Amino acid sequence: MLNLVEAVRSNPKINRLEIGDFLFAEFTCGIADEKAALWAHQDYLVHVLTGKKTWHTTEGIFAADPGDSVFFKKGAAIVEQHLEVEFCLLMFFIPDDLVRGTVREIAGSLGTAHSSGAPIQSAVRVVDDTALSAFFESMRTYFAGKERPSEPLLRLKLKELVISILSSGRNPALAAYFRSLGDSNAPSVAEIMETNFRFNLSLEEYARLCHRSLSSFKREFQAGFQTSPGKWLLGKRLDYAAALFRTSQRNVTEIAFDSGFEDVSHFSRAFKTRFGVSPMAYRQSPPAAD
C-alpha cells in the first residue's frame, strides 16, 4: 500500500506547502490508477474543488463532489478515481500534537461537551461554515502565490481550522474526536488495529500508524491482546473471510484480497489450517451458528 503522506511529499507535480511538520497540498489527480490502496499515519482533511473522488473504508463508502469536505482519521482506504472528469482538491494533514496542544490551550473556553463515547468512523463529512470557507479560500491564495507562508503562519492557520471545528457546533462528532486527542498522548492501538486489520500493511507500518516504535507497538499489543500482532491479524482476517463466505457470493480471490491477503494460495492454505476445509468446501457446508 502507498503511504499517502510520503507520496504527496515526493510527487513533484503536486503543489504543496511543506514547512516544518506541516504538509498541505493542492493537486489535480496525483495517482494515475483508477483505484489505489493508500494509508496515512496522520489525520487529514480534504476539500474537493472540482471533479469527484470516492474513498472505500472498512466502515463505508464516502464519495466527495465539488464543495464537499471529508475528514479522514489516520488509517487505510481504497481510493477510487473518476478519471472522466477533471479533478482538483485541497488536502491538509493535521498532526495530533497540534490538535492536542490546541485543545489543551483553549480547554477552559470550550465548556462541557456531551458525547456518546463511541469513536467516530474512519471518515466523517465536514459541514462547512463561514470560518471553514474562509480558511479554504485563504489557503488557495497561499497555493497560488509565489511566496511561501512562514511556519508560524501555517501553524496559526491550522489552529484556526481546529478551533473553528471545536467551537462552531456544526461538526460535533469531529469536535469530540479532537477533544479525545486532547485527553490522550497517543492513538489507541486497539482502535486502529480493529479498524485497519483488513489492509495488508507490514507490522512496521502498523506501528507507525499507531505512533509507536516497532518494539513498543509489539509490547503494548501483546499486553492488550495476549497474543502477537501477526497471529492476531491472521486470525482476524480469516474470521472475516469466513463471514464473507457465509454471507456473500463473492469468489475466493475477491474475499482473499478484501480480507487482507495478497496471495490467494497462501490464503487458501491458512484458511484450511484454521477451519479444516478449503474455502469452497466451507462455503458449501458452513458450520452451524452457535
PDB file of C-alpha atoms in Angstrom:
ATOM      1  CA  MET A   1       0.000   0.000   0.000  1.00  0.00           C
ATOM      2  CA  LEU A   2       1.081   3.564  -0.712  1.00  0.00           C
ATOM      3  CA  ASN A   3       1.853   5.905   2.165  1.00  0.00           C
ATOM      4  CA  LEU A   4      -0.184   8.988   1.272  1.00  0.00           C
ATOM      5  CA  VAL A   5       1.941  11.405   3.299  1.00  0.00           C
ATOM      6  CA  GLU A   6       5.173  10.261   1.659  1.00  0.00           C
ATOM      7  CA  ALA A   7       3.548  10.139  -1.786  1.00  0.00           C
ATOM      8  CA  VAL A   8       2.447  13.779  -1.504  1.00  0.00           C
ATOM      9  CA  ARG A   9       5.885  14.805  -0.248  1.00  0.00           C
ATOM     10  CA  SER A  10       7.733  13.072  -3.080  1.00  0.00           C
ATOM     11  CA  ASN A  11       5.498  13.930  -6.059  1.00  0.00           C
ATOM     12  CA  PRO A  12       6.960  16.937  -7.923  1.00  0.00           C
ATOM     13  CA  LYS A  13       3.661  17.501  -9.760  1.00  0.00           C
ATOM     14  CA  ILE A  14       1.784  18.299  -6.552  1.00  0.00           C
ATOM     15  CA  ASN A  15       1.554  21.928  -5.465  1.00  0.00           C
ATOM     16  CA  ARG A  16       2.312  21.681  -1.765  1.00  0.00           C
ATOM     17  CA  LEU A  17       3.186  23.760   1.246  1.00  0.00           C
ATOM     18  CA  GLU A  18       5.656  21.818   3.368  1.00  0.00           C
ATOM     19  CA  ILE A  19       7.152  23.799   6.197  1.00  0.00           C
ATOM     20  CA  GLY A  20       8.396  22.155   9.345  1.00  0.00           C
ATOM     21  CA  ASP A  21       5.931  19.448  10.433  1.00  0.00           C
ATOM     22  CA  PHE A  22       3.128  20.832   8.272  1.00  0.00           C
ATOM     23  CA  LEU A  23       2.098  19.455   4.896  1.00  0.00           C
ATOM     24  CA  PHE A  24      -0.701  20.939   2.824  1.00  0.00           C
ATOM     25  CA  ALA A  25      -1.353  20.087  -0.819  1.00  0.00           C
ATOM     26  CA  GLU A  26      -3.373  21.173  -3.827  1.00  0.00           C
ATOM     27  CA  PHE A  27      -3.404  18.743  -6.712  1.00  0.00           C
ATOM     28  CA  THR A  28      -5.432  17.546  -9.658  1.00  0.00           C
ATOM     29  CA  CYS A  29      -5.059  13.789  -9.765  1.00  0.00           C
ATOM     30  CA  GLY A  30      -1.789  12.676  -8.181  1.00  0.00           C
ATOM     31  CA  ILE A  31      -2.462   8.959  -8.839  1.00  0.00           C
ATOM     32  CA  ALA A  32      -2.870   7.545 -12.334  1.00  0.00           C
ATOM     33  CA  ASP A  33      -4.609   4.289 -11.389  1.00  0.00           C
ATOM     34  CA  GLU A  34      -8.379   4.029 -11.300  1.00  0.00           C
ATOM     35  CA  LYS A  35      -8.141   2.556  -7.793  1.00  0.00           C
ATOM     36  CA  ALA A  36      -5.306   2.901  -5.301  1.00  0.00           C
ATOM     37  CA  ALA A  37      -4.727   1.464  -1.827  1.00  0.00           C
ATOM     38  CA  LEU A  38      -3.485   4.209   0.488  1.00  0.00           C
ATOM     39  CA  TRP A  39      -2.659   4.642   4.151  1.00  0.00           C
ATOM     40  CA  ALA A  40      -1.681   7.664   6.195  1.00  0.00           C
ATOM     41  CA  HIS A  41      -0.159   7.918   9.665  1.00  0.00           C
ATOM     42  CA  GLN A  42      -1.665  11.387  10.095  1.00  0.00           C
ATOM     43  CA  ASP A  43      -5.267  12.543  10.096  1.00  0.00           C
ATOM     44  CA  TYR A  44      -6.158  14.612   7.056  1.00  0.00           C
ATOM     45  CA  LEU A  45      -8.914  16.822   5.707  1.00  0.00           C
ATOM     46  CA  VAL A  46      -9.811  17.049   2.025  1.00  0.00           C
ATOM     47  CA  HIS A  47     -11.853  19.732   0.323  1.00  0.00           C
ATOM     48  CA  VAL A  48     -12.904  18.952  -3.251  1.00  0.00           C
ATOM     49  CA  LEU A  49     -12.727  21.851  -5.698  1.00  0.00           C
ATOM     50  CA  THR A  50     -13.648  20.099  -8.954  1.00  0.00           C
ATOM     51  CA  GLY A  51     -14.486  16.555 -10.015  1.00  0.00           C
ATOM     52  CA  LYS A  52     -15.226  13.596  -7.800  1.00  0.00           C
ATOM     53  CA  LYS A  53     -13.369  11.029  -5.710  1.00  0.00           C
ATOM     54  CA  THR A  54     -14.593   8.051  -3.680  1.00  0.00           C
ATOM     55  CA  TRP A  55     -12.966   6.530  -0.600  1.00  0.00           C
ATOM     56  CA  HIS A  56     -13.742   2.930   0.376  1.00  0.00           C
ATOM     57  CA  THR A  57     -13.062   2.329   4.071  1.00  0.00           C
ATOM     58  CA  THR A  58     -13.880  -0.594   6.342  1.00  0.00           C
ATOM     59  CA  GLU A  59     -16.906   1.346   7.587  1.00  0.00           C
ATOM     60  CA  GLY A  60     -18.429   2.516   4.335  1.00  0.00           C
ATOM     61  CA  ILE A  61     -18.111   4.414   1.080  1.00  0.00           C
ATOM     62  CA  PHE A  62     -17.526   8.161   1.090  1.00  0.00           C
ATOM     63  CA  ALA A  63     -17.989   9.986  -2.218  1.00  0.00           C
ATOM     64  CA  ALA A  64     -16.942  13.632  -2.401  1.00  0.00           C
ATOM     65  CA  ASP A  65     -18.185  16.114  -5.014  1.00  0.00           C
ATOM     66  CA  PRO A  66     -17.213  19.757  -5.608  1.00  0.00           C
ATOM     67  CA  GLY A  67     -17.584  21.752  -2.392  1.00  0.00           C
ATOM     68  CA  ASP A  68     -17.554  18.677  -0.164  1.00  0.00           C
ATOM     69  CA  SER A  69     -15.129  18.314   2.744  1.00  0.00           C
ATOM     70  CA  VAL A  70     -14.280  14.993   4.394  1.00  0.00           C
ATOM     71  CA  PHE A  71     -12.053  14.304   7.399  1.00  0.00           C
ATOM     72  CA  PHE A  72     -10.112  11.018   7.489  1.00  0.00           C
ATOM     73  CA  LYS A  73      -8.603   9.511  10.593  1.00  0.00           C
ATOM     74  CA  LYS A  74      -5.144   8.001  10.306  1.00  0.00           C
ATOM     75  CA  GLY A  75      -5.558   4.620   8.635  1.00  0.00           C
ATOM     76  CA  ALA A  76      -6.038   2.948   5.274  1.00  0.00           C
ATOM     77  CA  ALA A  77      -8.555   3.160   2.444  1.00  0.00           C
ATOM     78  CA  ILE A  78      -9.086   2.263  -1.195  1.00  0.00           C
ATOM     79  CA  VAL A  79      -9.416   5.446  -3.245  1.00  0.00           C
ATOM     80  CA  GLU A  80     -11.440   5.318  -6.444  1.00  0.00           C
ATOM     81  CA  GLN A  81     -10.611   7.864  -9.124  1.00  0.00           C
ATOM     82  CA  HIS A  82     -13.238   9.192 -11.502  1.00  0.00           C
ATOM     83  CA  LEU A  83     -10.931   9.914 -14.397  1.00  0.00           C
ATOM     84  CA  GLU A  84     -13.686  11.009 -16.779  1.00  0.00           C
ATOM     85  CA  VAL A  85     -13.816  14.444 -15.118  1.00  0.00           C
ATOM     86  CA  GLU A  86     -11.085  16.906 -14.182  1.00  0.00           C
ATOM     87  CA  PHE A  87     -10.344  16.627 -10.502  1.00  0.00           C
ATOM     88  CA  CYS A  88      -8.755  19.015  -8.001  1.00  0.00           C
ATOM     89  CA  LEU A  89      -8.713  19.037  -4.200  1.00  0.00           C
ATOM     90  CA  LEU A  90      -7.089  20.656  -1.208  1.00  0.00           C
ATOM     91  CA  MET A  91      -5.559  18.319   1.374  1.00  0.00           C
ATOM     92  CA  PHE A  92      -4.426  19.232   4.873  1.00  0.00           C
ATOM     93  CA  PHE A  93      -2.535  16.785   7.070  1.00  0.00           C
ATOM     94  CA  ILE A  94      -3.302  17.564  10.708  1.00  0.00           C
ATOM     95  CA  PRO A  95      -0.682  16.459  13.275  1.00  0.00           C
ATOM     96  CA  ASP A  96      -2.025  15.027  16.525  1.00  0.00           C
ATOM     97  CA  ASP A  97       0.356  17.201  18.524  1.00  0.00           C
ATOM     98  CA  LEU A  98      -1.116  20.391  17.091  1.00  0.00           C
ATOM     99  CA  VAL A  99      -4.703  19.287  17.793  1.00  0.00           C
ATOM    100  CA  ARG A 100      -3.724  18.088  21.265  1.00  0.00           C
ATOM    101  CA  GLY A 101      -1.966  21.342  22.092  1.00  0.00           C
ATOM    102  CA  THR A 102      -4.815  23.458  20.722  1.00  0.00           C
ATOM    103  CA  VAL A 103      -7.471  21.563  22.682  1.00  0.00           C
ATOM    104  CA  ARG A 104      -5.490  21.863  25.904  1.00  0.00           C
ATOM    105  CA  GLU A 105      -4.770  25.538  25.270  1.00  0.00           C
ATOM    106  CA  ILE A 106      -8.426  26.525  24.909  1.00  0.00           C
ATOM    107  CA  ALA A 107      -9.952  23.835  27.156  1.00  0.00           C
ATOM    108  CA  GLY A 108     -11.234  26.419  29.609  1.00  0.00           C
ATOM    109  CA  SER A 109     -13.324  28.159  26.953  1.00  0.00           C
ATOM    110  CA  LEU A 110     -14.780  25.055  25.323  1.00  0.00           C
ATOM    111  CA  GLY A 111     -17.310  24.221  28.007  1.00  0.00           C
ATOM    112  CA  THR A 112     -18.667  20.737  28.617  1.00  0.00           C
ATOM    113  CA  ALA A 113     -19.405  18.596  25.580  1.00  0.00           C
ATOM    114  CA  HIS A 114     -21.841  15.710  25.605  1.00  0.00           C
ATOM    115  CA  SER A 115     -20.544  12.700  23.699  1.00  0.00           C
ATOM    116  CA  SER A 116     -21.712   9.114  23.242  1.00  0.00           C
ATOM    117  CA  GLY A 117     -18.174   7.974  23.965  1.00  0.00           C
ATOM    118  CA  ALA A 118     -18.116   5.919  20.752  1.00  0.00           C
ATOM    119  CA  PRO A 119     -15.224   6.668  18.383  1.00  0.00           C
ATOM    120  CA  ILE A 120     -16.094   8.405  15.132  1.00  0.00           C
ATOM    121  CA  GLN A 121     -15.871   6.446  11.911  1.00  0.00           C
ATOM    122  CA  SER A 122     -12.666   6.353   9.912  1.00  0.00           C
ATOM    123  CA  ALA A 123     -14.144   9.126   7.759  1.00  0.00           C
ATOM    124  CA  VAL A 124     -16.640  11.848   8.580  1.00  0.00           C
ATOM    125  CA  ARG A 125     -18.206  14.510   6.396  1.00  0.00           C
ATOM    126  CA  VAL A 126     -17.421  18.040   7.498  1.00  0.00           C
ATOM    127  CA  VAL A 127     -20.145  20.679   7.426  1.00  0.00           C
ATOM    128  CA  ASP A 128     -18.631  23.869   6.064  1.00  0.00           C
ATOM    129  CA  ASP A 129     -19.382  27.166   7.749  1.00  0.00           C
ATOM    130  CA  THR A 130     -18.168  30.736   7.283  1.00  0.00           C
ATOM    131  CA  ALA A 131     -14.906  30.147   9.140  1.00  0.00           C
ATOM    132  CA  LEU A 132     -14.083  26.945   7.237  1.00  0.00           C
ATOM    133  CA  SER A 133     -14.913  28.552   3.886  1.00  0.00           C
ATOM    134  CA  ALA A 134     -12.635  31.459   4.755  1.00  0.00           C
ATOM    135  CA  PHE A 135      -9.876  29.012   5.708  1.00  0.00           C
ATOM    136  CA  PHE A 136     -10.106  27.192   2.379  1.00  0.00           C
ATOM    137  CA  GLU A 137     -10.086  30.443   0.415  1.00  0.00           C
ATOM    138  CA  SER A 138      -7.084  31.814   2.295  1.00  0.00           C
ATOM    139  CA  MET A 139      -5.172  28.586   1.695  1.00  0.00           C
ATOM    140  CA  ARG A 140      -5.915  28.728  -2.028  1.00  0.00           C
ATOM    141  CA  THR A 141      -4.384  32.185  -2.023  1.00  0.00           C
ATOM    142  CA  TYR A 142      -1.194  30.788  -0.481  1.00  0.00           C
ATOM    143  CA  PHE A 143      -1.075  27.953  -3.023  1.00  0.00           C
ATOM    144  CA  ALA A 144      -1.429  30.441  -5.884  1.00  0.00           C
ATOM    145  CA  GLY A 145       1.212  32.865  -4.574  1.00  0.00           C
ATOM    146  CA  LYS A 146       4.932  32.777  -5.281  1.00  0.00           C
ATOM    147  CA  GLU A 147       5.926  33.481  -1.692  1.00  0.00           C
ATOM    148  CA  ARG A 148       5.506  30.691   0.803  1.00  0.00           C
ATOM    149  CA  PRO A 149       3.972  31.486   4.213  1.00  0.00           C
ATOM    150  CA  SER A 150       6.136  31.083   7.304  1.00  0.00           C
ATOM    151  CA  GLU A 151       5.852  28.123   9.662  1.00  0.00           C
ATOM    152  CA  PRO A 152       4.269  30.255  12.442  1.00  0.00           C
ATOM    153  CA  LEU A 153       1.637  31.455   9.990  1.00  0.00           C
ATOM    154  CA  LEU A 154       0.837  27.919   8.823  1.00  0.00           C
ATOM    155  CA  ARG A 155       0.582  26.842  12.438  1.00  0.00           C
ATOM    156  CA  LEU A 156      -1.875  29.639  13.119  1.00  0.00           C
ATOM    157  CA  LYS A 157      -3.968  28.736  10.059  1.00  0.00           C
ATOM    158  CA  LEU A 158      -4.183  25.100  11.137  1.00  0.00           C
ATOM    159  CA  LYS A 159      -5.052  26.088  14.702  1.00  0.00           C
ATOM    160  CA  GLU A 160      -7.732  28.324  13.220  1.00  0.00           C
ATOM    161  CA  LEU A 161      -9.188  25.297  11.448  1.00  0.00           C
ATOM    162  CA  VAL A 162      -9.152  23.160  14.611  1.00  0.00           C
ATOM    163  CA  ILE A 163     -10.672  25.905  16.777  1.00  0.00           C
ATOM    164  CA  SER A 164     -13.405  26.519  14.212  1.00  0.00           C
ATOM    165  CA  ILE A 165     -14.418  22.850  14.316  1.00  0.00           C
ATOM    166  CA  LEU A 166     -14.231  22.750  18.112  1.00  0.00           C
ATOM    167  CA  SER A 167     -16.303  25.861  18.676  1.00  0.00           C
ATOM    168  CA  SER A 168     -18.840  26.128  15.843  1.00  0.00           C
ATOM    169  CA  GLY A 169     -21.145  23.307  16.965  1.00  0.00           C
ATOM    170  CA  ARG A 170     -21.720  22.268  13.345  1.00  0.00           C
ATOM    171  CA  ASN A 171     -19.409  19.234  13.481  1.00  0.00           C
ATOM    172  CA  PRO A 172     -19.989  17.657  16.914  1.00  0.00           C
ATOM    173  CA  ALA A 173     -18.558  14.221  16.093  1.00  0.00           C
ATOM    174  CA  LEU A 174     -15.311  15.662  14.750  1.00  0.00           C
ATOM    175  CA  ALA A 175     -15.102  18.110  17.651  1.00  0.00           C
ATOM    176  CA  ALA A 176     -15.479  15.187  20.074  1.00  0.00           C
ATOM    177  CA  TYR A 177     -12.667  13.367  18.292  1.00  0.00           C
ATOM    178  CA  PHE A 178     -10.407  16.408  18.604  1.00  0.00           C
ATOM    179  CA  ARG A 179     -11.250  16.590  22.314  1.00  0.00           C
ATOM    180  CA  SER A 180     -10.311  12.918  22.676  1.00  0.00           C
ATOM    181  CA  LEU A 181      -6.886  13.693  21.218  1.00  0.00           C
ATOM    182  CA  GLY A 182      -6.500  16.348  23.880  1.00  0.00           C
ATOM    183  CA  ASP A 183      -7.238  13.750  26.552  1.00  0.00           C
ATOM    184  CA  SER A 184      -4.638  11.249  25.314  1.00  0.00           C
ATOM    185  CA  ASN A 185      -0.953  11.208  24.481  1.00  0.00           C
ATOM    186  CA  ALA A 186      -1.029   8.648  21.651  1.00  0.00           C
ATOM    187  CA  PRO A 187      -3.530   6.898  19.365  1.00  0.00           C
ATOM    188  CA  SER A 188      -5.344   3.817  20.625  1.00  0.00           C
ATOM    189  CA  VAL A 189      -3.610   0.683  19.372  1.00  0.00           C
ATOM    190  CA  ALA A 190      -6.781  -1.393  19.768  1.00  0.00           C
ATOM    191  CA  GLU A 191      -8.965   1.063  17.844  1.00  0.00           C
ATOM    192  CA  ILE A 192      -6.519   1.418  14.963  1.00  0.00           C
ATOM    193  CA  MET A 193      -5.981  -2.327  14.638  1.00  0.00           C
ATOM    194  CA  GLU A 194      -9.693  -3.171  14.781  1.00  0.00           C
ATOM    195  CA  THR A 195     -10.373  -0.574  12.087  1.00  0.00           C
ATOM    196  CA  ASN A 196      -7.481  -1.437   9.755  1.00  0.00           C
ATOM    197  CA  PHE A 197      -6.839  -5.194  10.082  1.00  0.00           C
ATOM    198  CA  ARG A 198      -8.226  -5.850   6.596  1.00  0.00           C
ATOM    199  CA  PHE A 199      -5.481  -3.822   4.930  1.00  0.00           C
ATOM    200  CA  ASN A 200      -2.210  -5.505   4.017  1.00  0.00           C
ATOM    201  CA  LEU A 201       0.222  -3.358   5.996  1.00  0.00           C
ATOM    202  CA  SER A 202       3.508  -4.521   7.471  1.00  0.00           C
ATOM    203  CA  LEU A 203       3.999  -4.568  11.238  1.00  0.00           C
ATOM    204  CA  GLU A 204       6.341  -1.591  10.842  1.00  0.00           C
ATOM    205  CA  GLU A 205       3.554   0.303   9.079  1.00  0.00           C
ATOM    206  CA  TYR A 206       1.010  -0.638  11.733  1.00  0.00           C
ATOM    207  CA  ALA A 207       3.447   0.590  14.378  1.00  0.00           C
ATOM    208  CA  ARG A 208       3.834   3.902  12.550  1.00  0.00           C
ATOM    209  CA  LEU A 209       0.062   4.157  12.214  1.00  0.00           C
ATOM    210  CA  CYS A 210      -0.146   3.818  16.000  1.00  0.00           C
ATOM    211  CA  HIS A 211       2.672   6.355  16.537  1.00  0.00           C
ATOM    212  CA  ARG A 212       4.849   3.768  18.292  1.00  0.00           C
ATOM    213  CA  SER A 213       8.239   2.272  17.654  1.00  0.00           C
ATOM    214  CA  LEU A 214       8.027  -1.320  16.444  1.00  0.00           C
ATOM    215  CA  SER A 215       9.202  -2.698  19.782  1.00  0.00           C
ATOM    216  CA  SER A 216       6.754  -0.537  21.775  1.00  0.00           C
ATOM    217  CA  PHE A 217       3.938  -1.493  19.430  1.00  0.00           C
ATOM    218  CA  LYS A 218       4.599  -5.227  19.813  1.00  0.00           C
ATOM    219  CA  ARG A 219       4.930  -4.932  23.581  1.00  0.00           C
ATOM    220  CA  GLU A 220       1.732  -2.907  24.007  1.00  0.00           C
ATOM    221  CA  PHE A 221      -0.173  -5.140  21.595  1.00  0.00           C
ATOM    222  CA  GLN A 222       0.884  -8.291  23.453  1.00  0.00           C
ATOM    223  CA  ALA A 223      -0.219  -6.756  26.744  1.00  0.00           C
ATOM    224  CA  GLY A 224      -3.614  -5.756  25.362  1.00  0.00           C
ATOM    225  CA  PHE A 225      -4.477  -8.780  23.212  1.00  0.00           C
ATOM    226  CA  GLN A 226      -2.439 -11.546  24.900  1.00  0.00           C
ATOM    227  CA  THR A 227      -1.036 -12.601  21.528  1.00  0.00           C
ATOM    228  CA  SER A 228       1.363 -11.276  18.922  1.00  0.00           C
ATOM    229  CA  PRO A 229       0.219  -8.813  16.230  1.00  0.00           C
ATOM    230  CA  GLY A 230       0.997 -11.317  13.458  1.00  0.00           C
ATOM    231  CA  LYS A 231      -1.094 -14.114  14.967  1.00  0.00           C
ATOM    232  CA  TRP A 232      -3.954 -11.746  15.777  1.00  0.00           C
ATOM    233  CA  LEU A 233      -4.001 -10.311  12.241  1.00  0.00           C
ATOM    234  CA  LEU A 234      -4.053 -13.753  10.656  1.00  0.00           C
ATOM    235  CA  GLY A 235      -6.906 -14.948  12.868  1.00  0.00           C
ATOM    236  CA  LYS A 236      -8.883 -11.743  12.446  1.00  0.00           C
ATOM    237  CA  ARG A 237      -8.550 -11.809   8.666  1.00  0.00           C
ATOM    238  CA  LEU A 238      -9.509 -15.484   8.430  1.00  0.00           C
ATOM    239  CA  ASP A 239     -12.577 -14.964  10.630  1.00  0.00           C
ATOM    240  CA  TYR A 240     -13.593 -12.021   8.446  1.00  0.00           C
ATOM    241  CA  ALA A 241     -13.129 -14.131   5.295  1.00  0.00           C
ATOM    242  CA  ALA A 242     -15.220 -16.926   6.780  1.00  0.00           C
ATOM    243  CA  ALA A 243     -18.018 -14.455   7.476  1.00  0.00           C
ATOM    244  CA  LEU A 244     -17.909 -13.300   3.845  1.00  0.00           C
ATOM    245  CA  PHE A 245     -18.167 -16.891   2.612  1.00  0.00           C
ATOM    246  CA  ARG A 246     -21.279 -17.333   4.757  1.00  0.00           C
ATOM    247  CA  THR A 247     -22.967 -14.081   3.755  1.00  0.00           C
ATOM    248  CA  SER A 248     -21.885 -13.249   0.197  1.00  0.00           C
ATOM    249  CA  GLN A 249     -21.392 -14.851  -3.211  1.00  0.00           C
ATOM    250  CA  ARG A 250     -18.036 -13.208  -3.881  1.00  0.00           C
ATOM    251  CA  ASN A 251     -15.346 -15.512  -5.268  1.00  0.00           C
ATOM    252  CA  VAL A 252     -12.298 -16.753  -3.375  1.00  0.00           C
ATOM    253  CA  THR A 253      -9.906 -14.245  -4.926  1.00  0.00           C
ATOM    254  CA  GLU A 254     -12.116 -11.263  -4.066  1.00  0.00           C
ATOM    255  CA  ILE A 255     -12.602 -12.443  -0.498  1.00  0.00           C
ATOM    256  CA  ALA A 256      -8.895 -13.130  -0.028  1.00  0.00           C
ATOM    257  CA  PHE A 257      -7.904  -9.630  -1.154  1.00  0.00           C
ATOM    258  CA  ASP A 258     -10.715  -7.951   0.776  1.00  0.00           C
ATOM    259  CA  SER A 259      -9.589  -9.772   3.932  1.00  0.00           C
ATOM    260  CA  GLY A 260      -6.001  -8.522   3.718  1.00  0.00           C
ATOM    261  CA  PHE A 261      -4.255 -11.319   1.813  1.00  0.00           C
ATOM    262  CA  GLU A 262      -2.146 -10.614  -1.267  1.00  0.00           C
ATOM    263  CA  ASP A 263      -1.571 -14.267  -2.222  1.00  0.00           C
ATOM    264  CA  VAL A 264      -4.610 -16.473  -2.841  1.00  0.00           C
ATOM    265  CA  SER A 265      -2.639 -19.708  -2.419  1.00  0.00           C
ATOM    266  CA  HIS A 266      -1.374 -18.576   0.986  1.00  0.00           C
ATOM    267  CA  PHE A 267      -4.910 -17.566   1.931  1.00  0.00           C
ATOM    268  CA  SER A 268      -6.317 -20.972   0.944  1.00  0.00           C
ATOM    269  CA  ARG A 269      -3.661 -22.846   2.928  1.00  0.00           C
ATOM    270  CA  ALA A 270      -4.136 -20.671   6.000  1.00  0.00           C
ATOM    271  CA  PHE A 271      -7.929 -20.984   5.732  1.00  0.00           C
ATOM    272  CA  LYS A 272      -7.789 -24.791   5.584  1.00  0.00           C
ATOM    273  CA  THR A 273      -5.396 -24.898   8.536  1.00  0.00           C
ATOM    274  CA  ARG A 274      -7.779 -22.722  10.571  1.00  0.00           C
ATOM    275  CA  PHE A 275     -11.132 -24.286   9.605  1.00  0.00           C
ATOM    276  CA  GLY A 276     -10.168 -27.791   8.453  1.00  0.00           C
ATOM    277  CA  VAL A 277     -11.649 -27.417   4.963  1.00  0.00           C
ATOM    278  CA  SER A 278     -10.908 -25.434   1.812  1.00  0.00           C
ATOM    279  CA  PRO A 279     -12.643 -22.079   1.275  1.00  0.00           C
ATOM    280  CA  MET A 280     -15.042 -23.547  -1.319  1.00  0.00           C
ATOM    281  CA  ALA A 281     -15.873 -26.527   0.886  1.00  0.00           C
ATOM    282  CA  TYR A 282     -16.542 -24.128   3.761  1.00  0.00           C
ATOM    283  CA  ARG A 283     -18.942 -22.124   1.596  1.00  0.00           C
ATOM    284  CA  GLN A 284     -20.834 -25.279   0.562  1.00  0.00           C
ATOM    285  CA  SER A 285     -21.117 -26.598   4.121  1.00  0.00           C
ATOM    286  CA  PRO A 286     -20.607 -23.749   6.605  1.00  0.00           C
ATOM    287  CA  PRO A 287     -20.650 -24.625  10.310  1.00  0.00           C
ATOM    288  CA  ALA A 288     -23.930 -24.240  12.142  1.00  0.00           C
ATOM    289  CA  ALA A 289     -24.354 -20.967  14.025  1.00  0.00           C
ATOM    290  CA  ASP A 290     -23.849 -21.142  17.783  1.00  0.00           C
TER     291      ASP A 290
END
